[in-house]
Coordinates of C-alpha atoms and ligand atoms in Angstrom, one line a residue:
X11 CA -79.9 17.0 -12.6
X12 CA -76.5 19.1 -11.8
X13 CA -74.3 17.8 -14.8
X14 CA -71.3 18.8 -12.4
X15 CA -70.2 15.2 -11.3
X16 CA -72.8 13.9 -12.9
X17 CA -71.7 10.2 -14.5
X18 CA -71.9 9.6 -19.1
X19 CA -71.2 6.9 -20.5
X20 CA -71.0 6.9 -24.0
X21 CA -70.8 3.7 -26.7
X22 CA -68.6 4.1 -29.7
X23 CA -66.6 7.1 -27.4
X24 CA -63.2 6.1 -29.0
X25 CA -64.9 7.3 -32.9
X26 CA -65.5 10.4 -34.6
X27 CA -68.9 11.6 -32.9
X28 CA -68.1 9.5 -29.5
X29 CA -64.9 11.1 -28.8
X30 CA -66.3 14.9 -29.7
X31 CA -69.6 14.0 -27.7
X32 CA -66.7 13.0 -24.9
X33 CA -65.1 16.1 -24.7
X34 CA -68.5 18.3 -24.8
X35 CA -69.8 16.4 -21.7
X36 CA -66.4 16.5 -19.8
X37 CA -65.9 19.9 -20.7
X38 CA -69.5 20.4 -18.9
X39 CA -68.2 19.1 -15.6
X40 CA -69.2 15.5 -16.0
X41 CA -67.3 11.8 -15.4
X42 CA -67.2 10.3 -18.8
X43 CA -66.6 6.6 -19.2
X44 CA -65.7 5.7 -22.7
X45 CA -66.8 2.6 -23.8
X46 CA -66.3 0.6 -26.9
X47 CA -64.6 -2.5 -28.6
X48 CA -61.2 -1.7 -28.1
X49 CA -60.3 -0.9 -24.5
X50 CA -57.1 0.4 -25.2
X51 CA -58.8 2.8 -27.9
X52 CA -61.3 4.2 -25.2
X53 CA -58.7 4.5 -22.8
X54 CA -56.6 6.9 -24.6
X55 CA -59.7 8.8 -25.7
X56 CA -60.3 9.3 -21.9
X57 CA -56.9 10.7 -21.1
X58 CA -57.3 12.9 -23.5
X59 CA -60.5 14.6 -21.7
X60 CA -60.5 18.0 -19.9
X61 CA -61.3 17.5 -16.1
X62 CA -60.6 14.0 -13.9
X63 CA -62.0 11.1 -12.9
X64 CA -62.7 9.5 -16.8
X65 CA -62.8 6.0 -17.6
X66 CA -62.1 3.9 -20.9
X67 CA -63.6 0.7 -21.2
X68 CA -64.0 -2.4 -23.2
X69 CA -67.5 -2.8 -24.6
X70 CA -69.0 -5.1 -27.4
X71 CA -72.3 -3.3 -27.3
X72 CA -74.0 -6.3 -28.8
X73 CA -73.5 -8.7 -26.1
X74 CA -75.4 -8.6 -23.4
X75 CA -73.2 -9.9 -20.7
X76 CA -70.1 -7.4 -22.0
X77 CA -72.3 -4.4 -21.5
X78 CA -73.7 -5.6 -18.4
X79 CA -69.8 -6.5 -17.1
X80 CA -68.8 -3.0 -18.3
X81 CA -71.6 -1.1 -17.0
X82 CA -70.7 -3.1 -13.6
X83 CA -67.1 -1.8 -13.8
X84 CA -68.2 1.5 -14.8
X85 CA -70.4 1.8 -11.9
X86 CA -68.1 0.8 -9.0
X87 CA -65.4 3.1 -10.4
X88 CA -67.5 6.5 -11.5
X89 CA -70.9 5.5 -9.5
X90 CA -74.4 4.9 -11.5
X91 CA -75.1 6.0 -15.1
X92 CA -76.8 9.7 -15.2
X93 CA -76.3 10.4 -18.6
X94 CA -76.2 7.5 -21.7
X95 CA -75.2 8.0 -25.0
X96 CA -75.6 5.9 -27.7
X97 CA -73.2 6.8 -30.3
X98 CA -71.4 2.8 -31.5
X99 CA -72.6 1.9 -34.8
X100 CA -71.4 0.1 -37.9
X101 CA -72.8 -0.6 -42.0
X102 CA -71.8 -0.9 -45.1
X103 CA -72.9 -0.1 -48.4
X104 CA -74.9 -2.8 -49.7
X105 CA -78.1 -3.2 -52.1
X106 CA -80.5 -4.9 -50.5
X107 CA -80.9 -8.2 -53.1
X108 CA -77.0 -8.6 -52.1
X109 CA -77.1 -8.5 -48.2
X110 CA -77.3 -11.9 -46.5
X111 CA -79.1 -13.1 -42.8
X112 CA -75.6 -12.7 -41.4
X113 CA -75.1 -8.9 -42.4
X114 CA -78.5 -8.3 -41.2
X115 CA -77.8 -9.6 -37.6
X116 CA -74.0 -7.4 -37.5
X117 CA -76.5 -4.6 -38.4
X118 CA -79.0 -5.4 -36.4
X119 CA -77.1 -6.3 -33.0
X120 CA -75.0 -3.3 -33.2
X121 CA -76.6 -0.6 -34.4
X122 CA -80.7 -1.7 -32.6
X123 CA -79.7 -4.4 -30.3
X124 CA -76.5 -2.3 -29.0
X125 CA -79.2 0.3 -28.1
X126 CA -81.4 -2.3 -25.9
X127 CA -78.5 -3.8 -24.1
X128 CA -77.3 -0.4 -22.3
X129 CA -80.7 1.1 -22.1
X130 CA -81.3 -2.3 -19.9
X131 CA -78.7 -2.0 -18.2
X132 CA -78.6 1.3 -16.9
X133 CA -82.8 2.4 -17.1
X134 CA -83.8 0.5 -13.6
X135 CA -81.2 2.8 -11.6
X136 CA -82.4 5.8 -13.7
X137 CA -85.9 5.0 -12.5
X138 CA -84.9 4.2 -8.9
X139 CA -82.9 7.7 -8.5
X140 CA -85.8 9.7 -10.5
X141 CA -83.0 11.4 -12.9
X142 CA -81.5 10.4 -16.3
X143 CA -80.5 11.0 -19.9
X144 CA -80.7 8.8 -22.6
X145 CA -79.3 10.0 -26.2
X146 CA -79.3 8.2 -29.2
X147 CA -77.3 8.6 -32.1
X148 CA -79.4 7.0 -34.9
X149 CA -79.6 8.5 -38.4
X150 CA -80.8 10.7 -41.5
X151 CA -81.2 7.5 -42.7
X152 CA -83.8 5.9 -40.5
X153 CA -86.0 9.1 -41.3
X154 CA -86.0 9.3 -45.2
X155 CA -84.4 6.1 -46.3
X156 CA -80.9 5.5 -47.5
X157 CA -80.0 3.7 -51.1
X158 CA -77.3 0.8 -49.9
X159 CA -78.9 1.0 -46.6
X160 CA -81.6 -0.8 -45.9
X161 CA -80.8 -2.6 -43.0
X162 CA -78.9 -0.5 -41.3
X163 CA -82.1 2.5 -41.9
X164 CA -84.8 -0.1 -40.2
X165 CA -82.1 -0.7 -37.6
X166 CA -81.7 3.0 -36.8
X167 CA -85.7 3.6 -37.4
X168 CA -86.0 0.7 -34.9
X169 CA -83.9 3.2 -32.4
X170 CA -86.2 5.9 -33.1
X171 CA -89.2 3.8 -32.6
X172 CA -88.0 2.6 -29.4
X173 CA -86.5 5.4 -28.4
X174 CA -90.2 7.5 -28.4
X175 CA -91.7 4.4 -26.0
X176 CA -89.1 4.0 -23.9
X177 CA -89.7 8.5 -23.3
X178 CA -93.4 7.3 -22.6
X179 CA -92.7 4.8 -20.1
X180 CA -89.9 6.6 -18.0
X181 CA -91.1 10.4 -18.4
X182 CA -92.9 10.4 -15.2
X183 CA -89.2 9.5 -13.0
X184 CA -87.6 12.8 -14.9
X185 CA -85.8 10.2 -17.4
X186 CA -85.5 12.2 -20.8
X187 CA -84.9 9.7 -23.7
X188 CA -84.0 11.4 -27.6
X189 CA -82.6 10.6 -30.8
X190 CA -79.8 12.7 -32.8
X191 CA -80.0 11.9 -36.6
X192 CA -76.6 13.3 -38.2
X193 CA -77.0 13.2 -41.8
X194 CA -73.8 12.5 -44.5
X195 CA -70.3 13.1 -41.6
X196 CA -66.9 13.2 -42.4
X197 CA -65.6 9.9 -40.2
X198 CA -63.4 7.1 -41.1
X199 CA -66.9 5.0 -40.9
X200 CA -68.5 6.6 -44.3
X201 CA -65.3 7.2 -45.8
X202 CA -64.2 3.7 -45.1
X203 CA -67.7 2.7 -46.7
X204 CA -67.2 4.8 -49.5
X205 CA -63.4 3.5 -50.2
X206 CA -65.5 0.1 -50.7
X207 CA -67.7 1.2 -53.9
X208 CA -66.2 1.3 -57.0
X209 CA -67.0 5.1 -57.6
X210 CA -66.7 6.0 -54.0
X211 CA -65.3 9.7 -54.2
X212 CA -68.5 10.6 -56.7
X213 CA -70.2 9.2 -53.9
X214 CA -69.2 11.3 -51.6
X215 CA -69.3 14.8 -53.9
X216 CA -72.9 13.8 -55.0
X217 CA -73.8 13.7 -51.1
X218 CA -72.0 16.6 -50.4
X219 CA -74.1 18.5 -53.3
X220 CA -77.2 17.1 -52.0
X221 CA -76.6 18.9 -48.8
X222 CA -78.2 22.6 -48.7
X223 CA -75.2 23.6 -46.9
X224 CA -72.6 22.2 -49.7
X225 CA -70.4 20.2 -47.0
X226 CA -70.7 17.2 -45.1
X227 CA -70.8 17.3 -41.4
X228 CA -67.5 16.9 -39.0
X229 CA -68.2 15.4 -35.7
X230 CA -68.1 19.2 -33.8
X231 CA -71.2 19.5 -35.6
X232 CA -73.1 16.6 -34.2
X233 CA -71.5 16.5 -30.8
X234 CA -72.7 20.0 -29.4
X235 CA -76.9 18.8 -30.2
X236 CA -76.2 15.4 -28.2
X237 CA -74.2 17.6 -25.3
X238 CA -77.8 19.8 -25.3
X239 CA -80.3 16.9 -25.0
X240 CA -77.6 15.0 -22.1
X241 CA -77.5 18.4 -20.2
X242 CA -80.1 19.5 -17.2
X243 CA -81.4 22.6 -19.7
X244 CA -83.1 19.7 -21.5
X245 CA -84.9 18.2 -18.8
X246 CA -88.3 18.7 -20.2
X247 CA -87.8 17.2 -24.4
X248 CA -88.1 13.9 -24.2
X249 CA -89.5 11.2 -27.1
X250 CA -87.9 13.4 -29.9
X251 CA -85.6 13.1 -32.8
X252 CA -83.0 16.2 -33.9
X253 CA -81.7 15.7 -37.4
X254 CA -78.3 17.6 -37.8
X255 CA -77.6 17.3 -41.4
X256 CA -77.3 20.6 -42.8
X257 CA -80.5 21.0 -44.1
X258 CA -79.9 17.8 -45.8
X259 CA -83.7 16.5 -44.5
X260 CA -86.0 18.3 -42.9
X261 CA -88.3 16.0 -41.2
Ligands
LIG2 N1 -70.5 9.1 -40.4 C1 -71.7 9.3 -40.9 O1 -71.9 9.7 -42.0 C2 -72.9 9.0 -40.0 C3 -74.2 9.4 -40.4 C4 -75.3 9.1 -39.7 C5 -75.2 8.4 -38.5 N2 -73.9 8.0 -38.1 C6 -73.9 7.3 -36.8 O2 -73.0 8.0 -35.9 C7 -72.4 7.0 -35.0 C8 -70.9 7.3 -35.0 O3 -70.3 7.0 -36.2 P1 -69.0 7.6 -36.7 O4 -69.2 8.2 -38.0 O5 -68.4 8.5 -35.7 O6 -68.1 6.3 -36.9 P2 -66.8 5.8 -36.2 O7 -66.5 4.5 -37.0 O8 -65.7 6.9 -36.2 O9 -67.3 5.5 -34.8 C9 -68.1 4.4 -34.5 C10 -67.5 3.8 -33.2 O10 -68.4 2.7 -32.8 C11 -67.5 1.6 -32.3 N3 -68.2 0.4 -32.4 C12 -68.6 -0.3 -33.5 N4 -69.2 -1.5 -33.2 C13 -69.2 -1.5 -31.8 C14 -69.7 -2.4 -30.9 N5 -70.2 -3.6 -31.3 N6 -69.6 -2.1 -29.6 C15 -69.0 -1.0 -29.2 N7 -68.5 0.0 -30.0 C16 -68.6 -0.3 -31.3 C17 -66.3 1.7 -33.2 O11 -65.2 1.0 -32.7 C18 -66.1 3.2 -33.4 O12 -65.2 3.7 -32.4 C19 -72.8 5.6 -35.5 O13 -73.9 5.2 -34.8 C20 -73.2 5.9 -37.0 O14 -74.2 4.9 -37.4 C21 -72.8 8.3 -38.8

Protein backbone atom coordinates (compact mmCIF):
# COMPACT_ATOMS: atom_id res chain seq x y z
CA UNK A 1 0.00 0.00 0.00
CA UNK A 2 1.77 3.39 -1.18
CA UNK A 3 0.20 5.88 1.46
CA UNK A 4 1.02 8.60 -1.38
CA UNK A 5 -2.57 9.26 -2.68
CA UNK A 6 -3.76 6.75 -0.70
CA UNK A 7 -7.52 7.78 0.61
CA UNK A 8 -8.30 8.07 5.15
CA UNK A 9 -11.08 8.75 6.41
CA UNK A 10 -11.16 9.48 9.89
CA UNK A 11 -14.49 9.73 12.40
CA UNK A 12 -14.37 12.26 15.12
CA UNK A 13 -11.52 14.24 12.60
CA UNK A 14 -12.84 17.66 13.73
CA UNK A 15 -11.59 16.66 17.91
CA UNK A 16 -8.54 16.53 19.67
CA UNK A 17 -6.93 13.12 18.54
CA UNK A 18 -9.05 13.26 15.02
CA UNK A 19 -7.63 16.44 13.89
CA UNK A 20 -3.80 15.51 15.03
CA UNK A 21 -4.38 11.91 13.49
CA UNK A 22 -5.54 14.28 10.34
CA UNK A 23 -2.55 16.13 9.93
CA UNK A 24 -0.11 12.95 10.60
CA UNK A 25 -1.71 11.09 7.60
CA UNK A 26 -1.93 14.22 5.28
CA UNK A 27 1.44 15.13 6.15
CA UNK A 28 2.29 11.44 4.85
CA UNK A 29 0.98 12.15 1.45
CA UNK A 30 -2.53 10.91 1.91
CA UNK A 31 -6.35 12.36 0.91
CA UNK A 32 -8.00 12.78 4.27
CA UNK A 33 -11.66 13.06 4.54
CA UNK A 34 -12.78 14.32 7.81
CA UNK A 35 -15.79 13.13 9.04
CA UNK A 36 -17.91 13.95 11.99
CA UNK A 37 -21.20 15.56 13.41
CA UNK A 38 -20.66 18.86 12.48
CA UNK A 39 -19.84 19.37 8.80
CA UNK A 40 -18.86 22.75 9.01
CA UNK A 41 -16.43 21.61 12.01
CA UNK A 42 -14.74 18.86 9.65
CA UNK A 43 -14.61 21.19 6.91
CA UNK A 44 -12.40 23.75 8.54
CA UNK A 45 -10.28 21.01 10.06
CA UNK A 46 -9.67 19.94 6.41
CA UNK A 47 -8.52 23.25 5.13
CA UNK A 48 -6.35 23.43 7.66
CA UNK A 49 -4.36 20.16 6.35
CA UNK A 50 -0.88 20.23 4.60
CA UNK A 51 -1.23 18.88 0.92
CA UNK A 52 -4.65 18.97 -1.44
CA UNK A 53 -7.43 17.22 -2.29
CA UNK A 54 -9.04 16.90 1.62
CA UNK A 55 -12.61 16.58 2.37
CA UNK A 56 -14.80 17.57 5.52
CA UNK A 57 -17.93 15.85 5.97
CA UNK A 58 -21.00 15.44 7.94
CA UNK A 59 -21.16 12.09 9.84
CA UNK A 60 -23.42 10.76 12.73
CA UNK A 61 -21.35 7.64 13.13
CA UNK A 62 -24.20 5.96 14.81
CA UNK A 63 -26.56 5.89 11.97
CA UNK A 64 -26.29 3.65 9.52
CA UNK A 65 -27.61 5.37 6.60
CA UNK A 66 -25.46 8.75 7.51
CA UNK A 67 -22.25 6.82 7.34
CA UNK A 68 -23.20 4.94 4.44
CA UNK A 69 -24.43 8.53 2.57
CA UNK A 70 -21.06 9.92 3.70
CA UNK A 71 -18.84 7.14 2.85
CA UNK A 72 -20.83 7.44 -0.67
CA UNK A 73 -19.88 11.11 -0.93
CA UNK A 74 -16.47 10.44 0.28
CA UNK A 75 -15.93 7.98 -2.31
CA UNK A 76 -17.08 9.77 -5.47
CA UNK A 77 -15.02 12.77 -4.47
CA UNK A 78 -11.53 11.15 -3.00
CA UNK A 79 -12.16 7.48 -4.53
CA UNK A 80 -12.52 4.19 -2.13
CA UNK A 81 -11.46 4.07 1.60
CA UNK A 82 -7.66 2.76 2.02
CA UNK A 83 -7.13 3.81 5.29
CA UNK A 84 -10.12 4.02 8.28
CA UNK A 85 -9.74 5.54 11.45
CA UNK A 86 -11.93 5.27 14.14
CA UNK A 87 -11.29 8.07 16.38
CA UNK A 88 -15.52 9.64 17.31
CA UNK A 89 -16.40 8.82 20.74
CA UNK A 90 -18.41 10.31 23.57
CA UNK A 91 -19.05 9.39 27.83
CA UNK A 92 -19.56 10.78 30.72
CA UNK A 93 -18.76 10.25 34.19
CA UNK A 94 -21.31 8.16 35.65
CA UNK A 95 -21.54 5.31 38.46
CA UNK A 96 -22.96 2.52 37.21
CA UNK A 97 -26.31 2.24 39.68
CA UNK A 98 -26.98 5.90 38.22
CA UNK A 99 -26.81 5.28 34.35
CA UNK A 100 -30.08 4.56 32.65
CA UNK A 101 -31.07 2.16 29.19
CA UNK A 102 -30.84 5.45 27.31
CA UNK A 103 -27.20 6.39 28.31
CA UNK A 104 -26.27 3.02 27.59
CA UNK A 105 -27.45 3.11 23.92
CA UNK A 106 -25.65 7.02 23.37
CA UNK A 107 -22.68 4.91 24.63
CA UNK A 108 -23.14 2.12 22.98
CA UNK A 109 -24.08 3.41 19.39
CA UNK A 110 -21.33 5.84 19.29
CA UNK A 111 -18.55 4.57 20.80
CA UNK A 112 -19.20 0.19 19.52
CA UNK A 113 -21.96 0.71 17.09
CA UNK A 114 -20.09 3.82 15.41
CA UNK A 115 -17.25 1.31 14.90
CA UNK A 116 -19.49 -1.44 13.00
CA UNK A 117 -21.18 1.07 10.76
CA UNK A 118 -17.87 2.31 8.93
CA UNK A 119 -16.10 -0.89 9.19
CA UNK A 120 -19.34 -2.10 6.98
CA UNK A 121 -19.21 0.25 4.95
CA UNK A 122 -15.93 0.44 3.81
CA UNK A 123 -14.44 -3.56 4.56
CA UNK A 124 -16.13 -5.17 1.20
CA UNK A 125 -14.06 -2.62 -1.09
CA UNK A 126 -10.97 -3.28 1.15
CA UNK A 127 -11.50 -7.03 0.47
CA UNK A 128 -12.19 -6.54 -3.29
CA UNK A 129 -8.92 -4.31 -3.87
CA UNK A 130 -6.68 -6.75 -1.45
CA UNK A 131 -5.39 -3.56 0.61
CA UNK A 132 -6.61 -1.70 3.70
CA UNK A 133 -6.16 -0.17 7.23
CA UNK A 134 -8.46 -0.20 9.86
CA UNK A 135 -7.52 1.81 13.22
CA UNK A 136 -9.32 2.03 16.15
CA UNK A 137 -9.26 4.44 18.74
CA UNK A 138 -10.72 2.64 21.83
CA UNK A 139 -9.31 3.02 25.30
CA UNK A 140 -7.18 2.41 28.57
CA UNK A 141 -10.32 1.94 29.80
CA UNK A 142 -11.66 -1.14 27.89
CA UNK A 143 -8.31 -2.92 29.07
CA UNK A 144 -8.25 -2.37 32.95
CA UNK A 145 -11.59 -0.88 33.79
CA UNK A 146 -12.53 2.63 34.49
CA UNK A 147 -14.48 3.84 37.88
CA UNK A 148 -17.51 6.09 36.23
CA UNK A 149 -17.08 4.15 33.23
CA UNK A 150 -18.69 1.19 32.80
CA UNK A 151 -20.38 1.43 29.81
CA UNK A 152 -18.40 3.29 27.94
CA UNK A 153 -15.21 0.46 28.98
CA UNK A 154 -17.47 -2.61 27.63
CA UNK A 155 -18.24 -0.34 24.65
CA UNK A 156 -14.56 0.28 23.93
CA UNK A 157 -13.64 -3.60 25.04
CA UNK A 158 -16.43 -4.48 22.56
CA UNK A 159 -14.05 -2.51 19.87
CA UNK A 160 -11.15 -4.43 20.93
CA UNK A 161 -12.97 -7.67 20.81
CA UNK A 162 -14.17 -7.01 17.49
CA UNK A 163 -11.48 -5.42 16.26
CA UNK A 164 -9.16 -8.93 16.84
CA UNK A 165 -12.05 -10.93 14.63
CA UNK A 166 -12.51 -8.69 12.16
CA UNK A 167 -8.04 -8.95 11.70
CA UNK A 168 -8.85 -12.87 11.54
CA UNK A 169 -11.28 -12.73 8.88
CA UNK A 170 -9.69 -10.10 6.49
CA UNK A 171 -5.80 -10.90 7.14
CA UNK A 172 -5.61 -13.02 4.24
CA UNK A 173 -6.68 -9.77 1.53
CA UNK A 174 -3.59 -7.70 3.21
CA UNK A 175 -6.46 -5.80 5.38
CA UNK A 176 -4.58 -4.89 8.76
CA UNK A 177 -7.20 -4.05 11.50
CA UNK A 178 -5.73 -2.49 15.27
CA UNK A 179 -6.75 -0.79 18.27
CA UNK A 180 -4.98 2.45 19.90
CA UNK A 181 -5.88 2.67 23.66
CA UNK A 182 -4.84 6.35 24.81
CA UNK A 183 -4.93 6.46 28.43
CA UNK A 184 -6.05 9.90 30.70
CA UNK A 185 -5.65 13.05 27.31
CA UNK A 186 -5.90 16.49 27.65
CA UNK A 187 -9.14 17.17 25.29
CA UNK A 188 -12.21 19.26 25.75
CA UNK A 189 -13.99 15.54 26.00
CA UNK A 190 -12.33 14.56 29.59
CA UNK A 191 -12.06 18.03 30.65
CA UNK A 192 -15.65 18.70 29.80
CA UNK A 193 -16.37 15.33 31.80
CA UNK A 194 -14.44 16.37 34.53
CA UNK A 195 -16.09 20.09 34.77
CA UNK A 196 -19.24 17.88 35.47
CA UNK A 197 -18.07 16.14 38.96
CA UNK A 198 -18.18 18.09 41.77
CA UNK A 199 -14.43 17.72 42.53
CA UNK A 200 -13.38 17.58 38.96
CA UNK A 201 -9.81 19.36 39.09
CA UNK A 202 -8.76 16.57 41.95
CA UNK A 203 -9.96 14.39 39.42
CA UNK A 204 -7.84 15.27 37.08
CA UNK A 205 -4.45 15.77 39.41
CA UNK A 206 -5.17 12.25 40.96
CA UNK A 207 -5.00 10.91 37.23
CA UNK A 208 -2.34 12.85 36.36
CA UNK A 209 -0.34 11.28 39.59
CA UNK A 210 -1.38 7.95 38.62
CA UNK A 211 0.46 8.26 35.47
CA UNK A 212 4.29 6.96 35.63
CA UNK A 213 5.10 9.82 33.42
CA UNK A 214 3.32 12.62 35.85
CA UNK A 215 1.25 14.27 32.82
CA UNK A 216 -1.63 13.46 30.90
CA UNK A 217 -1.39 12.86 27.26
CA UNK A 218 -1.98 15.76 24.44
CA UNK A 219 -3.28 14.46 21.24
CA UNK A 220 0.51 14.71 19.39
CA UNK A 221 1.04 11.86 21.60
CA UNK A 222 -1.67 9.54 20.48
CA UNK A 223 -1.79 10.65 16.89
CA UNK A 224 1.83 9.59 15.69
CA UNK A 225 1.00 5.48 17.00
CA UNK A 226 -2.38 5.62 14.93
CA UNK A 227 -0.29 7.36 11.85
CA UNK A 228 2.22 3.98 12.34
CA UNK A 229 -0.51 1.29 12.31
CA UNK A 230 -2.55 3.34 9.08
CA UNK A 231 0.91 3.49 7.24
CA UNK A 232 2.38 0.69 4.61
CA UNK A 233 5.44 -0.04 7.39
CA UNK A 234 2.68 -1.78 9.29
CA UNK A 235 1.36 -4.03 6.81
CA UNK A 236 2.12 -7.13 8.73
CA UNK A 237 0.48 -6.18 12.71
CA UNK A 238 -2.80 -6.77 12.55
CA UNK A 239 -5.47 -8.08 15.53
CA UNK A 240 -3.48 -5.90 18.11
CA UNK A 241 -4.09 -3.27 20.74
CA UNK A 242 -1.26 -0.32 21.52
CA UNK A 243 -1.96 1.37 24.76
CA UNK A 244 -0.37 4.97 24.70
CA UNK A 245 -0.79 6.16 28.19
CA UNK A 246 2.43 6.94 29.65
CA UNK A 247 3.01 4.02 31.39
CA UNK A 248 -0.27 4.54 32.90
CA UNK A 249 -1.22 0.50 32.08
CA UNK A 250 0.82 -1.88 30.90
CA UNK A 251 -1.20 -4.59 29.47
N1 LIG B 1 -9.56 12.29 26.06
C1 LIG B 1 -9.31 11.17 26.71
O1 LIG B 1 -8.91 11.17 27.86
C2 LIG B 1 -9.48 9.84 26.01
C3 LIG B 1 -8.95 8.70 26.64
C4 LIG B 1 -9.12 7.47 26.03
C5 LIG B 1 -9.79 7.38 24.82
N2 LIG B 1 -10.29 8.51 24.24
C6 LIG B 1 -11.00 8.35 22.97
O2 LIG B 1 -10.35 9.14 21.98
C7 LIG B 1 -11.29 9.51 20.99
C8 LIG B 1 -11.19 11.01 20.72
O3 LIG B 1 -11.54 11.72 21.88
P1 LIG B 1 -11.03 13.20 22.20
O4 LIG B 1 -10.52 13.17 23.57
O5 LIG B 1 -10.19 13.71 21.09
O6 LIG B 1 -12.41 13.97 22.28
P2 LIG B 1 -13.03 15.13 21.40
O7 LIG B 1 -14.34 15.42 22.04
O8 LIG B 1 -12.06 16.24 21.20
O9 LIG B 1 -13.26 14.42 20.00
C9 LIG B 1 -14.30 13.50 19.78
C10 LIG B 1 -14.89 13.81 18.43
O10 LIG B 1 -15.89 12.82 18.13
C11 LIG B 1 -16.98 13.48 17.54
N3 LIG B 1 -18.19 12.70 17.70
C12 LIG B 1 -18.89 12.46 18.84
N4 LIG B 1 -19.98 11.72 18.56
C13 LIG B 1 -19.96 11.50 17.22
C14 LIG B 1 -20.82 10.82 16.33
N5 LIG B 1 -21.94 10.23 16.75
N6 LIG B 1 -20.50 10.78 15.01
C15 LIG B 1 -19.37 11.40 14.56
N7 LIG B 1 -18.51 12.06 15.35
C16 LIG B 1 -18.82 12.10 16.67
C17 LIG B 1 -17.07 14.81 18.28
O11 LIG B 1 -17.83 15.76 17.55
C18 LIG B 1 -15.60 15.18 18.41
O12 LIG B 1 -15.16 15.95 17.31
C19 LIG B 1 -12.66 9.06 21.49
O13 LIG B 1 -13.00 7.82 20.89
C20 LIG B 1 -12.42 8.86 22.98
O14 LIG B 1 -13.30 7.92 23.53
C21 LIG B 1 -10.14 9.73 24.80
Amino acid sequence: MNPLGSVALVTGGAGSIGAAVCHRLAAMGMKVAVADLSGDAATNTASALPGGGHLGVAMDVAELVAVDSAMDLVTTQLGPVDVLVNVAGWDRFVAFVDTDPDFWDRVIDINYRGVLNTCRAVVPSMLERRQGRIVSVASDAARVGSSLETIYSGAKGAVVSFSKSLAREVAKAGVTVNVVCPGPTDTPLIRGMAEELSSGEKFLDALTKAVPMRRLAEADDIAPAVAFLASADAGYITGQTLSVSGGLTMA
